[in-house]
Coordinates of C-alpha atoms in Angstrom, one line a residue:
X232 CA 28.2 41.1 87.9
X233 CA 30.5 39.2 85.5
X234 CA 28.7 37.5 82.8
X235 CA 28.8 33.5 82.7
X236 CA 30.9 31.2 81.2
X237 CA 28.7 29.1 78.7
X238 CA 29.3 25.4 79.9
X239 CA 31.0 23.2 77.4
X240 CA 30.2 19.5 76.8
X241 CA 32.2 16.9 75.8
X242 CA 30.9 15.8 72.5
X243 CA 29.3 12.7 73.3
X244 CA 27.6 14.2 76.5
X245 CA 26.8 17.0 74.1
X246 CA 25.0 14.5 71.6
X247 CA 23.3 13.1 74.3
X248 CA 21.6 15.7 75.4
X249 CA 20.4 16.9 71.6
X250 CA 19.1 13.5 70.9
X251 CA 17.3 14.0 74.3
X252 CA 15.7 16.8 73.9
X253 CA 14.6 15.3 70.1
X254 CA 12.8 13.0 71.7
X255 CA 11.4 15.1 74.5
X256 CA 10.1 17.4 71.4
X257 CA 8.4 14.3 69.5
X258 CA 6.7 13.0 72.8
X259 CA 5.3 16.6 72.8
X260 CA 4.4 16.7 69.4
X261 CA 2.9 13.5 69.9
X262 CA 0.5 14.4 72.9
X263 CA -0.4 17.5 71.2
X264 CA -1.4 15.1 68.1
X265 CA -3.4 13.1 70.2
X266 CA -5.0 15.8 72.4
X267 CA -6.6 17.6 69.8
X268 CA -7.7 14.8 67.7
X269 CA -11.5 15.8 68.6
X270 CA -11.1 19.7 67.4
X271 CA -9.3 18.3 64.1
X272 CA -12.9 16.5 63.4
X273 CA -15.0 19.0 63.9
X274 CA -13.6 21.3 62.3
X275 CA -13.5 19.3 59.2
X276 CA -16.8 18.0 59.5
X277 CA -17.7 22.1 60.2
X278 CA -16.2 22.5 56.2
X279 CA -18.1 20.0 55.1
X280 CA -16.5 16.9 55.1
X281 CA -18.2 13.2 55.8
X282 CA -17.9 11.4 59.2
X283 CA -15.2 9.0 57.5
X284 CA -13.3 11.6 56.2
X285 CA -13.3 13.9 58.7
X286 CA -11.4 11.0 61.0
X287 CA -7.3 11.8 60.6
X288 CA -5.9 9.8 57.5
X289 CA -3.0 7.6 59.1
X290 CA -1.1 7.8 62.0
X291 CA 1.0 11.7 63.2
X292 CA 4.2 11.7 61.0
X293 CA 6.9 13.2 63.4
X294 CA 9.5 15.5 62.5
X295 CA 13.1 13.8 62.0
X296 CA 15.1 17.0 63.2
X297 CA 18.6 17.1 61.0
X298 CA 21.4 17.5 63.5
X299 CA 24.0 20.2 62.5
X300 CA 27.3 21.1 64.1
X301 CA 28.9 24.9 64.0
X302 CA 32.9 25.1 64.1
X303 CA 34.8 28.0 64.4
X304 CA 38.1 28.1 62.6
X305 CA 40.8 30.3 63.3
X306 CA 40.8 31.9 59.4
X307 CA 39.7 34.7 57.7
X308 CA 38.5 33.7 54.2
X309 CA 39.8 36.7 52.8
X310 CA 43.4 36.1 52.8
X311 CA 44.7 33.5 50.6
X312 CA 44.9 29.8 51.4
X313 CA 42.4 30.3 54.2
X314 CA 38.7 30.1 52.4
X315 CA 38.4 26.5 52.8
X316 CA 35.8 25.0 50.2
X317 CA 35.0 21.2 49.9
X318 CA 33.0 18.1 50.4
X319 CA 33.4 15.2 53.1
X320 CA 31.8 11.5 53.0
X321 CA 30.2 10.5 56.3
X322 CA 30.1 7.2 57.0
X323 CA 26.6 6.9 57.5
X324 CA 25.5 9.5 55.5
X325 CA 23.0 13.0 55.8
X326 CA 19.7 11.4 56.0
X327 CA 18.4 13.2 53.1
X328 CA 17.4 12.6 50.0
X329 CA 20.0 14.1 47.9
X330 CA 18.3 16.4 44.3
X331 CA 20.9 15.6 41.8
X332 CA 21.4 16.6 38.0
X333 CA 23.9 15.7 35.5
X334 CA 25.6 17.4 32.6
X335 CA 27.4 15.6 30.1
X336 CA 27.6 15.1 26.3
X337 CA 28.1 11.6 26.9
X338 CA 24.9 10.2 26.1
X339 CA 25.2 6.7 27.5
X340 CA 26.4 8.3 30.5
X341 CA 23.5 10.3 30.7
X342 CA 21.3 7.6 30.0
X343 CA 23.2 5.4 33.1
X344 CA 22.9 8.1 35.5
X345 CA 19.4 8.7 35.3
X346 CA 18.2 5.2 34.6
X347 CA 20.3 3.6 37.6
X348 CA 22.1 6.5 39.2
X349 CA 19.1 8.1 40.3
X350 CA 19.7 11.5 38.6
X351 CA 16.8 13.9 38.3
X352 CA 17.7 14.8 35.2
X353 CA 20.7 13.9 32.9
X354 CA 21.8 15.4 29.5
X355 CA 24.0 17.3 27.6
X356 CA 23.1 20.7 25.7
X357 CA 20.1 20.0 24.7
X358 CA 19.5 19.8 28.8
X359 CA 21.0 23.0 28.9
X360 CA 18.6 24.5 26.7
X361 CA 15.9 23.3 27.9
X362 CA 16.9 24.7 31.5
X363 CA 18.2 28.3 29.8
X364 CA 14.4 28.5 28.5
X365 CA 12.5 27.7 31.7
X366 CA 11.3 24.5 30.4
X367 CA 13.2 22.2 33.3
X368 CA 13.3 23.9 36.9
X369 CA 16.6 23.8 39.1
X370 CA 14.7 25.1 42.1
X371 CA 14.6 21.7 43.8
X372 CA 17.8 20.9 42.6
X373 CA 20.9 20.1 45.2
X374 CA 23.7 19.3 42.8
X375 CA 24.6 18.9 39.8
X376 CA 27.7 16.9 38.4
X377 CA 29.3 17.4 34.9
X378 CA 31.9 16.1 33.0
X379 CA 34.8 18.3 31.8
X380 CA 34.2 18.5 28.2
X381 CA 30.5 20.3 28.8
X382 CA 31.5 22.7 30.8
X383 CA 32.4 25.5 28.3
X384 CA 29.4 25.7 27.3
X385 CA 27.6 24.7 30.7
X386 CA 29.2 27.8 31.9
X387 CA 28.1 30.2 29.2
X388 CA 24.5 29.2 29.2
X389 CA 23.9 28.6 32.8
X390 CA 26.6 30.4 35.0
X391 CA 24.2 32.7 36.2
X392 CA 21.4 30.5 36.6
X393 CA 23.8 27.6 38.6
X394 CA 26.3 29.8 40.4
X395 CA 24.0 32.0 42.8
X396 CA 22.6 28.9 43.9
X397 CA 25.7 27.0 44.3
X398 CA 25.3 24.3 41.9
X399 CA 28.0 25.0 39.6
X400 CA 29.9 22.1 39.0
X401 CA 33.4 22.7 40.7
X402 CA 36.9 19.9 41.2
X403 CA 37.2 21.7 44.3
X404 CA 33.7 20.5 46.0
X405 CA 34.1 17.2 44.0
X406 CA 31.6 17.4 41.3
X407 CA 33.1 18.2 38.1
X408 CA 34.8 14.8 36.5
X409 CA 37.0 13.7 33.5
X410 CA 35.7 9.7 34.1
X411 CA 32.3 8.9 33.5
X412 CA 33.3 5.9 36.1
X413 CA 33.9 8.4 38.6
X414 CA 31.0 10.3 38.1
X415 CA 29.0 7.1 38.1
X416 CA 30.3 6.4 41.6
X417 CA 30.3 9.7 42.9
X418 CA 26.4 10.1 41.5
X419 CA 25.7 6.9 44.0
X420 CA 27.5 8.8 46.6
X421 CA 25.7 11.7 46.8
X422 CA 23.3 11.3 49.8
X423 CA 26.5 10.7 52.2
X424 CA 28.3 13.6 50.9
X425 CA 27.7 16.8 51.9
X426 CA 29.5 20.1 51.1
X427 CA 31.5 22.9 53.1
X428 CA 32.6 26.0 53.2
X429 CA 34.0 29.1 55.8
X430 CA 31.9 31.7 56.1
X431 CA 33.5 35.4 56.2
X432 CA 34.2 34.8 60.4
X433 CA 35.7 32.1 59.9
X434 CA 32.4 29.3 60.6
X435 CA 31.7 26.6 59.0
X436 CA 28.3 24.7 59.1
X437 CA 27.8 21.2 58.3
X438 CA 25.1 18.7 58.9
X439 CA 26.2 15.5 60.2
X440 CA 22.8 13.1 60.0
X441 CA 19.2 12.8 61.4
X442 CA 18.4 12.8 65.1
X443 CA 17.4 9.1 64.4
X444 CA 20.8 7.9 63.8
X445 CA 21.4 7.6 67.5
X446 CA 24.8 8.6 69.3
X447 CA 27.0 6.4 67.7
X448 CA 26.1 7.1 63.9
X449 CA 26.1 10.7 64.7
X450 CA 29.4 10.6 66.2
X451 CA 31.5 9.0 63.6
X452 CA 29.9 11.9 61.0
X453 CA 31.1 14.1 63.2
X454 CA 34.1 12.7 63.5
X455 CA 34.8 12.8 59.6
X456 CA 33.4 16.2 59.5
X457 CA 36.3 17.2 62.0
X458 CA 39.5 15.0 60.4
X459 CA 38.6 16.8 57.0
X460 CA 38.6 20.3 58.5
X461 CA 41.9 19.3 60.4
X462 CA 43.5 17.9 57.1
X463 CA 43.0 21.3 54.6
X464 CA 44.1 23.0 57.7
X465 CA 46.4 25.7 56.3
X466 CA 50.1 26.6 56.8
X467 CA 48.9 29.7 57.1
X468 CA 46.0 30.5 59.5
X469 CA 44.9 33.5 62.0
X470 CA 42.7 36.5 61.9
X471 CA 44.9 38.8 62.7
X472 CA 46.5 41.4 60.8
X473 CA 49.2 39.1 59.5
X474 CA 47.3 36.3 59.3
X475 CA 50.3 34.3 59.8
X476 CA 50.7 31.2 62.0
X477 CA 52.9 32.7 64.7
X478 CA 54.1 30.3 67.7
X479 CA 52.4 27.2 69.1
X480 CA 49.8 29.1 71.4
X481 CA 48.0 30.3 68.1
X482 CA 44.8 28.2 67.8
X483 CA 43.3 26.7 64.7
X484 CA 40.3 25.3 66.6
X485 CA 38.7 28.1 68.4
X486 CA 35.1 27.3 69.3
X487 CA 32.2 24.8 68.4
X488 CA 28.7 23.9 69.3
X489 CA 25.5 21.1 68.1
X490 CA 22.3 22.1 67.5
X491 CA 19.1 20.6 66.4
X492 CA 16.9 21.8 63.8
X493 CA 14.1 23.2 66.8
X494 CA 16.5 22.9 69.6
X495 CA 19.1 25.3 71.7
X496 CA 23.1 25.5 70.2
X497 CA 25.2 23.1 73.0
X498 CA 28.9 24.2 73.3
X499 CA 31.5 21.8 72.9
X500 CA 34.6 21.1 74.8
X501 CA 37.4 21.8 71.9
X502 CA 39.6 19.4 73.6
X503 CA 36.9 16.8 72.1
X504 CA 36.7 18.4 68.7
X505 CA 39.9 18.8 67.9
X506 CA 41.8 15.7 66.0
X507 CA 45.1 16.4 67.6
X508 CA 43.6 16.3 71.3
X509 CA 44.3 12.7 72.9
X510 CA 40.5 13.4 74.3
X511 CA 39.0 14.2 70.2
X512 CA 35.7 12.7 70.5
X513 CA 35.7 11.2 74.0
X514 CA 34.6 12.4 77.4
X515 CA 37.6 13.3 79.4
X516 CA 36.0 12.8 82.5
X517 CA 35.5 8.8 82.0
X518 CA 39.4 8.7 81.0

């Protein structure tokens, strides 16, 4: 027998149904909370607790699932022009709490960023020491952000320490500045931007908000998510052996799907993904 064709989804019907079975999942979660209630208690009164202890402390905090879309792009990251690297805004932002340090030998800038900017932690290179010697962590750490002047000596300390995790400051991801202004507004920034890249096939994953930003929210990130990727699209594209644009049949767009962080991978109708379809981000049906 001849295998299936996976159903596609416009992306608003495809949103739909994530957000539904989120909420399917916390009503679950929920009952299952509820249900064994009783076996929670004894078995901390069983370790020893007191009767007032041994009741739950507050009320079940449900999971918030972070919505994430997959697109595959016609490109093979190999070839030049075609490893796409950046960051995009989205208009309601991530969701999440964003981990940010600063580097800079600008010490009123440091002092601004972490004082009102929310920085982690903010310095120059006595900050660098410090994390070169163990004594401040950049496990929990997201980003970081530096000013141009630092980073000779950000890069000699720390390149080894920064760039396997991804936190090397970099113009072409949008964190590495020559205003302190711009850093300043960037830093306040932070938890709507979120970074990309293309994987060696070609993917690129990006999270585009919470499962409690409802349809709407989640469709206008994903909308921005999709007019960035359409905009570095490059002259050059294709994974074949000439990796050349060749004709108007050769797609940049090639596949795409939404998932949830506990839920199944929906894929999406490319005719609704793609930013030079009169259908991008509609259902074609109700047109």
């Amino acid at each position: 027998a001849h295998p299936q064709k996976t159903p596609e989804f416009a992306v608003p019907q495809a949103f739909e149904s994530i957000l539904q079975d989120t909420q399917d999942r916390i009503a679950f979660r929920q009952q299952k909370w509820e249900r064994n209630a009783q076996a929670r208690k004894e078995k901390r009164l069983k370790e020893g607790a007191d009767a007032a202890s041994a009741e739950d402390q507050g009320p079940y905090r449900n999971q918030d699932e972070t919505v994430s879309m997959a697109i595959n792009l016609n490109l093979d990251p190999r070839r030049p022009g075609q490893a796409l690297r950046g960051t995009v805004a989205l208009p309601h932002g991530t969701g999440k709490k964003v981990s940010v340090m600063v580097f800079t030998e600008n010490a009123d800038l440091a002092k601004t960023a972490k004082e009102s900017g929310g920085a982690l932690h903010a310095g120059g290179e006595e900050l660098i020491d410090q994390i070169a010697n163990g004594e401040v962590t950049v496990d929990n750490l997201d980003r970081s952000l530096a000013t141009q002047e630092i980073m000779p000596k950000l890069s000699k300390a720390l390149a080894r320490v920064l760039g396997p995790r991804g936190l090397m400051p970099n113009p072409k991801v949008g964190t590495l500045f020559t205003d302190a202004d711009e850093l300043l507004q960037s830093l306040q920034q932070q938890s709507q931007n979120v970074q990309y890249r293309t994987e060696k096939s070609g993917i690129v994953h990006v999270p585009i908000g919470k499962a409690s930003f409802g349809l709407d929210k989640l469709v206008d990130n994903a909308r921005s998510v999709c007019k960035e990727l359409q905009s570095v699209k490059p002259d050059k594209y294709g994974k074949g052996k000439s990796g050349k644009k060749m004709g108007k049949n050769v797609r940049y767009w090639l596949r795409a799907s939404v998932s949830a962080t506990q839920g199944r991978g929906v894929r999406l109708d490319m005719r609704t993904v793609d930013p030079s379809s009169p259908y991008f981000m509609k259902d074609p049906d109700s047109m």
